[in-house]
Short mmCIF file of C-alpha atoms in Angstrom, two decimals:
data_model
loop_
_atom_site.label_atom_id
_atom_site.label_comp_id
_atom_site.label_asym_id
_atom_site.label_seq_id
_atom_site.Cartn_x
_atom_site.Cartn_y
_atom_site.Cartn_z
CA MET A 1 -25.19 11.09 11.55
CA GLU A 2 -23.69 13.27 8.81
CA VAL A 3 -20.37 14.99 9.58
CA THR A 4 -17.79 17.09 7.76
CA VAL A 5 -14.16 16.12 7.26
CA SER A 6 -13.14 18.94 9.60
CA GLU A 7 -15.29 17.47 12.36
CA LEU A 8 -13.77 14.02 11.82
CA VAL A 9 -10.21 15.31 11.93
CA GLU A 10 -10.96 17.17 15.15
CA LEU A 11 -11.97 13.84 16.73
CA VAL A 12 -8.36 12.71 16.43
CA ARG A 13 -5.90 13.87 19.07
CA PRO A 14 -2.28 14.87 18.33
CA GLY A 15 -0.14 11.76 18.66
CA GLU A 16 -2.80 9.35 17.43
CA THR A 17 -2.26 6.70 14.76
CA VAL A 18 -5.49 5.90 12.94
CA VAL A 19 -5.80 2.80 10.75
CA VAL A 20 -8.35 3.61 8.03
CA GLU A 21 -9.69 0.45 6.37
CA TYR A 22 -11.58 0.26 3.08
CA GLU A 23 -12.45 -2.21 0.34
CA THR A 24 -12.21 -1.56 -3.40
CA SER A 25 -13.60 1.96 -3.77
CA TYR A 26 -12.54 5.57 -4.21
CA VAL A 27 -12.02 6.16 -0.48
CA PRO A 28 -8.29 7.02 -0.98
CA GLU A 29 -9.10 9.55 -3.69
CA PHE A 30 -11.72 11.37 -1.64
CA ALA A 31 -9.55 11.14 1.49
CA LEU A 32 -6.67 12.81 -0.34
CA LYS A 33 -8.96 15.53 -1.74
CA PHE A 34 -10.67 16.28 1.57
CA LEU A 35 -7.49 16.26 3.65
CA ALA A 36 -5.58 18.39 1.15
CA ASP A 37 -8.39 20.96 1.21
CA TYR A 38 -8.66 20.82 5.01
CA THR A 39 -4.94 21.32 5.65
CA ARG A 40 -4.56 24.10 3.10
CA LYS A 41 -7.63 25.98 4.38
CA ASN A 42 -6.63 25.68 8.05
CA GLY A 43 -2.88 26.16 7.69
CA VAL A 44 -2.13 22.64 8.94
CA PRO A 45 1.12 21.02 7.75
CA PHE A 46 0.31 18.12 5.41
CA ILE A 47 2.70 15.17 5.25
CA ILE A 48 2.18 12.31 2.79
CA ASP A 49 4.05 9.01 2.95
CA ASP A 50 4.09 7.86 -0.68
CA ASN A 51 5.11 4.21 -0.97
CA PHE A 52 5.78 2.80 -4.45
CA ASP A 53 3.96 5.46 -6.48
CA SER A 54 0.69 5.12 -4.54
CA LEU A 55 0.20 8.90 -4.60
CA TYR A 56 0.68 9.11 -8.37
CA THR A 57 -1.93 6.38 -8.94
CA ILE A 58 -4.44 8.08 -6.67
CA LEU A 59 -3.92 11.43 -8.38
CA ILE A 60 -4.59 9.83 -11.78
CA HIS A 61 -7.86 8.46 -10.40
CA CYS A 62 -8.73 11.89 -8.97
CA LYS A 63 -8.23 13.45 -12.39
CA MET A 64 -10.57 10.90 -13.97
CA LEU A 65 -13.15 11.61 -11.26
CA GLY A 66 -12.90 15.34 -11.88
CA LEU A 67 -11.44 16.03 -8.42
CA ASP A 68 -9.15 19.05 -8.24
CA VAL A 69 -6.41 18.18 -5.71
CA ASP A 70 -3.90 20.88 -4.75
CA LEU A 71 -0.82 19.43 -3.02
CA SER A 72 1.45 22.43 -3.45
CA HIS A 73 1.64 22.80 0.35
CA ALA A 74 2.35 19.11 1.08
CA TYR A 75 5.56 17.45 2.24
CA VAL A 76 5.89 14.11 0.43
CA PHE A 77 8.18 11.33 1.72
CA LYS A 78 8.65 9.02 -1.23
CA THR A 79 9.81 5.42 -0.76
CA GLY A 80 10.28 3.33 -3.91
CA GLY A 81 8.70 4.06 -7.28
CA ARG A 82 9.68 6.70 -9.82
CA ARG A 83 6.88 9.27 -10.03
CA GLU A 84 7.60 12.35 -7.92
CA VAL A 85 4.36 14.26 -7.38
CA GLY A 86 3.01 16.56 -4.72
CA GLY A 87 4.66 19.57 -3.08
CA LYS A 88 8.10 19.29 -1.51
CA VAL A 89 9.29 15.73 -2.27
CA THR A 90 11.91 14.02 -0.10
CA ARG A 91 13.29 10.69 -1.27
CA VAL A 92 13.59 7.89 1.29
CA GLU A 93 15.94 5.18 0.05
CA PHE A 94 14.15 1.84 0.05
CA HIS A 95 15.85 -1.15 1.67
CA PRO A 96 14.34 -4.64 2.23
CA ASP A 97 15.77 -4.73 5.75
CA PRO A 98 13.19 -2.88 7.92
CA ARG A 99 15.91 -1.64 10.28
CA VAL A 100 17.74 0.16 7.46
CA LEU A 101 14.54 1.44 5.87
CA LEU A 102 13.27 2.85 9.16
CA ARG A 103 16.58 4.59 9.81
CA ASN A 104 16.37 6.16 6.36
CA TYR A 105 12.81 7.29 7.03
CA ASP A 106 13.53 8.58 10.54
CA ARG A 107 16.38 10.70 9.23
CA ALA A 108 14.26 12.27 6.49
CA PHE A 109 11.21 12.74 8.70
CA SER A 110 13.06 14.39 11.59
CA GLU A 111 14.57 16.99 9.26
CA VAL A 112 11.07 18.17 8.28
CA ILE A 113 8.91 17.56 11.35
CA GLY A 114 11.35 19.41 13.59
CA THR A 115 10.71 22.64 11.71
CA LEU A 116 6.90 22.60 11.95
CA GLU A 117 5.17 24.90 14.42
CA LYS A 118 1.91 22.96 14.78
CA PRO A 119 0.88 19.26 14.62
CA ALA A 120 0.94 17.90 11.08
CA LEU A 121 -1.65 15.71 9.43
CA ASN A 122 0.18 12.65 8.12
CA LEU A 123 -1.47 10.52 5.42
CA VAL A 124 0.27 7.17 4.80
CA LEU A 125 -0.36 5.54 1.40
CA GLY A 126 0.70 2.10 0.18
CA VAL A 127 1.78 0.57 3.49
CA GLU A 128 0.61 -2.79 2.10
CA SER A 129 3.27 -2.51 -0.62
CA LEU A 130 6.00 -2.14 1.99
CA LEU A 131 4.70 -5.13 3.92
CA TYR A 132 4.98 -7.35 0.84
CA PHE A 133 8.76 -7.01 1.13
CA VAL A 134 8.83 -8.23 4.73
CA ARG A 135 10.56 -11.60 4.63
CA ASP A 136 9.60 -13.23 7.92
CA VAL A 137 7.84 -12.72 11.26
CA ARG A 138 10.92 -11.20 12.87
CA ASP A 139 11.27 -8.55 10.16
CA PHE A 140 7.55 -7.79 10.36
CA TYR A 141 7.80 -7.01 14.06
CA ARG A 142 10.83 -4.84 13.43
CA PHE A 143 8.76 -2.93 10.89
CA LEU A 144 5.84 -2.76 13.32
CA LEU A 145 8.04 -1.44 16.14
CA GLY A 146 9.25 1.26 13.78
CA ILE A 147 5.69 2.43 13.19
CA GLN A 148 4.88 2.10 16.89
CA ARG A 149 7.66 4.55 17.81
CA TYR A 150 5.60 7.33 16.23
CA VAL A 151 2.46 6.55 18.24
CA GLY A 152 2.15 9.32 20.79
CA ASN A 153 4.28 11.77 18.79
CA ARG A 154 2.27 14.94 19.34
CA GLY A 155 3.85 16.51 16.28
CA ARG A 156 1.38 14.69 14.03
CA LYS A 157 -1.99 13.04 13.55
CA SER A 158 -1.37 9.97 11.41
CA PHE A 159 -3.80 8.17 9.09
CA TYR A 160 -2.76 4.84 7.55
CA LEU A 161 -4.98 3.90 4.60
CA VAL A 162 -5.23 0.10 4.42
CA HIS A 163 -6.95 -1.89 1.66
CA THR A 164 -8.57 -4.83 3.44
CA GLY A 165 -8.35 -7.09 0.40
CA LEU A 166 -4.61 -6.55 0.03
CA ILE A 167 -3.86 -6.82 3.73
CA SER A 168 -5.81 -10.10 3.95
CA SER A 169 -3.48 -11.65 1.36
CA LEU A 170 -0.55 -11.17 3.74
CA PRO A 171 0.18 -13.53 6.68
CA ALA A 172 -2.76 -13.79 9.06
CA TYR A 173 -1.04 -11.97 11.93
CA VAL A 174 -0.42 -8.76 9.93
CA HIS A 175 -3.91 -7.22 9.98
CA PRO A 176 -4.70 -7.74 13.70
CA GLU A 177 -1.25 -6.47 14.69
CA LEU A 178 -1.74 -3.27 12.71
CA ARG A 179 -5.07 -2.80 14.44
CA ARG A 180 -3.46 -3.46 17.81
CA LEU A 181 -0.84 -0.74 17.52
CA ALA A 182 -3.35 1.86 16.26
CA THR A 183 -5.02 4.21 18.70
CA SER A 184 -8.11 4.26 16.46
CA VAL A 185 -9.54 1.95 13.81
CA TRP A 186 -11.95 3.38 11.24
CA VAL A 187 -13.76 1.32 8.61
CA PHE A 188 -15.18 3.01 5.51
CA ASP A 189 -17.90 1.73 3.17
CA SER A 190 -18.65 3.58 -0.08
CA TYR A 191 -22.01 4.39 -1.67
CA PRO A 192 -22.79 6.46 -4.81
CA THR A 193 -22.95 9.85 -3.09
CA GLU A 194 -21.72 9.20 0.46
CA VAL A 195 -19.19 7.33 2.55
CA LYS A 196 -20.12 5.59 5.79
CA LEU A 197 -17.60 5.48 8.64
CA SER A 198 -17.76 2.94 11.47
CA ILE A 199 -15.44 3.52 14.43
CA LEU A 200 -14.21 0.22 15.85
CA ARG A 201 -11.61 1.61 18.21
CA SER A 202 -10.90 5.02 19.74
CA PRO A 203 -9.35 6.43 22.92
CA ASP A 204 -12.64 8.31 23.27
CA LEU A 205 -14.82 5.39 24.35
CA ASP A 206 -18.00 7.33 23.56
CA LEU A 207 -17.07 7.08 19.86
CA VAL A 208 -16.63 3.31 19.77
CA GLY A 209 -19.44 1.74 17.75
CA ARG A 210 -20.58 5.09 16.33
CA GLU A 211 -21.35 5.46 12.62
CA PHE A 212 -21.05 8.64 10.57
CA THR A 213 -21.69 9.56 6.93
CA ILE A 214 -19.81 12.00 4.69
CA ASP A 215 -21.52 13.52 1.66
CA VAL A 216 -19.26 13.22 -1.41
CA GLY A 217 -21.89 13.93 -4.03
CA GLY A 218 -21.17 17.63 -4.30
CA VAL A 219 -17.43 17.08 -4.55
CA SER A 220 -17.75 14.42 -7.24
CA ARG A 221 -19.92 16.83 -9.25
CA GLY A 222 -17.26 19.50 -9.07
CA GLY A 223 -18.07 21.19 -5.76
CA SER A 224 -15.69 21.69 -2.83
#
């Protein structure tokens, strides 16, 4: 069944955390393009978590693909890296101790999210890079509990983009635990002119096991 990005976003309830899984493809580039367009058109606050220059890399790929991505309305929380891109950029000081890092993030996030009048769409990029700095199981669960605190926060709809190849190179417990804390798990497969979405988990049980397609051919040829 073919759907639009708007229809997909409307499937997600405020307070949800969606883990979006993909293999090597341009899923992040098209996700950024579609969500930027959707939020700007509909007046939805757009928050991007940019870990270790992930956003900069994706924007370079978008340019090579001929995708015009306007992030002038976005709030970018940047952890690590040097390239500041996007709209309003807020630096989050990186620290290898998850407790310190999460305090730094919470402080920055609360200053922005508290001023928004409607639920934000929150796109999280490069979470795998953060997890590479986790030193042991105890620190991983501290990191996980930090993410879990935002589940149910009706001030946002959160999408964590996760590269399955990168996440599989981490300790075996990491991937299933990320899936466990998520309210929804979406898996994307790319084809030349479309992307197929399989829903593995959702609070709407009627959606579990459903498959959808998104046409990206027009966008990649310069459409919108």
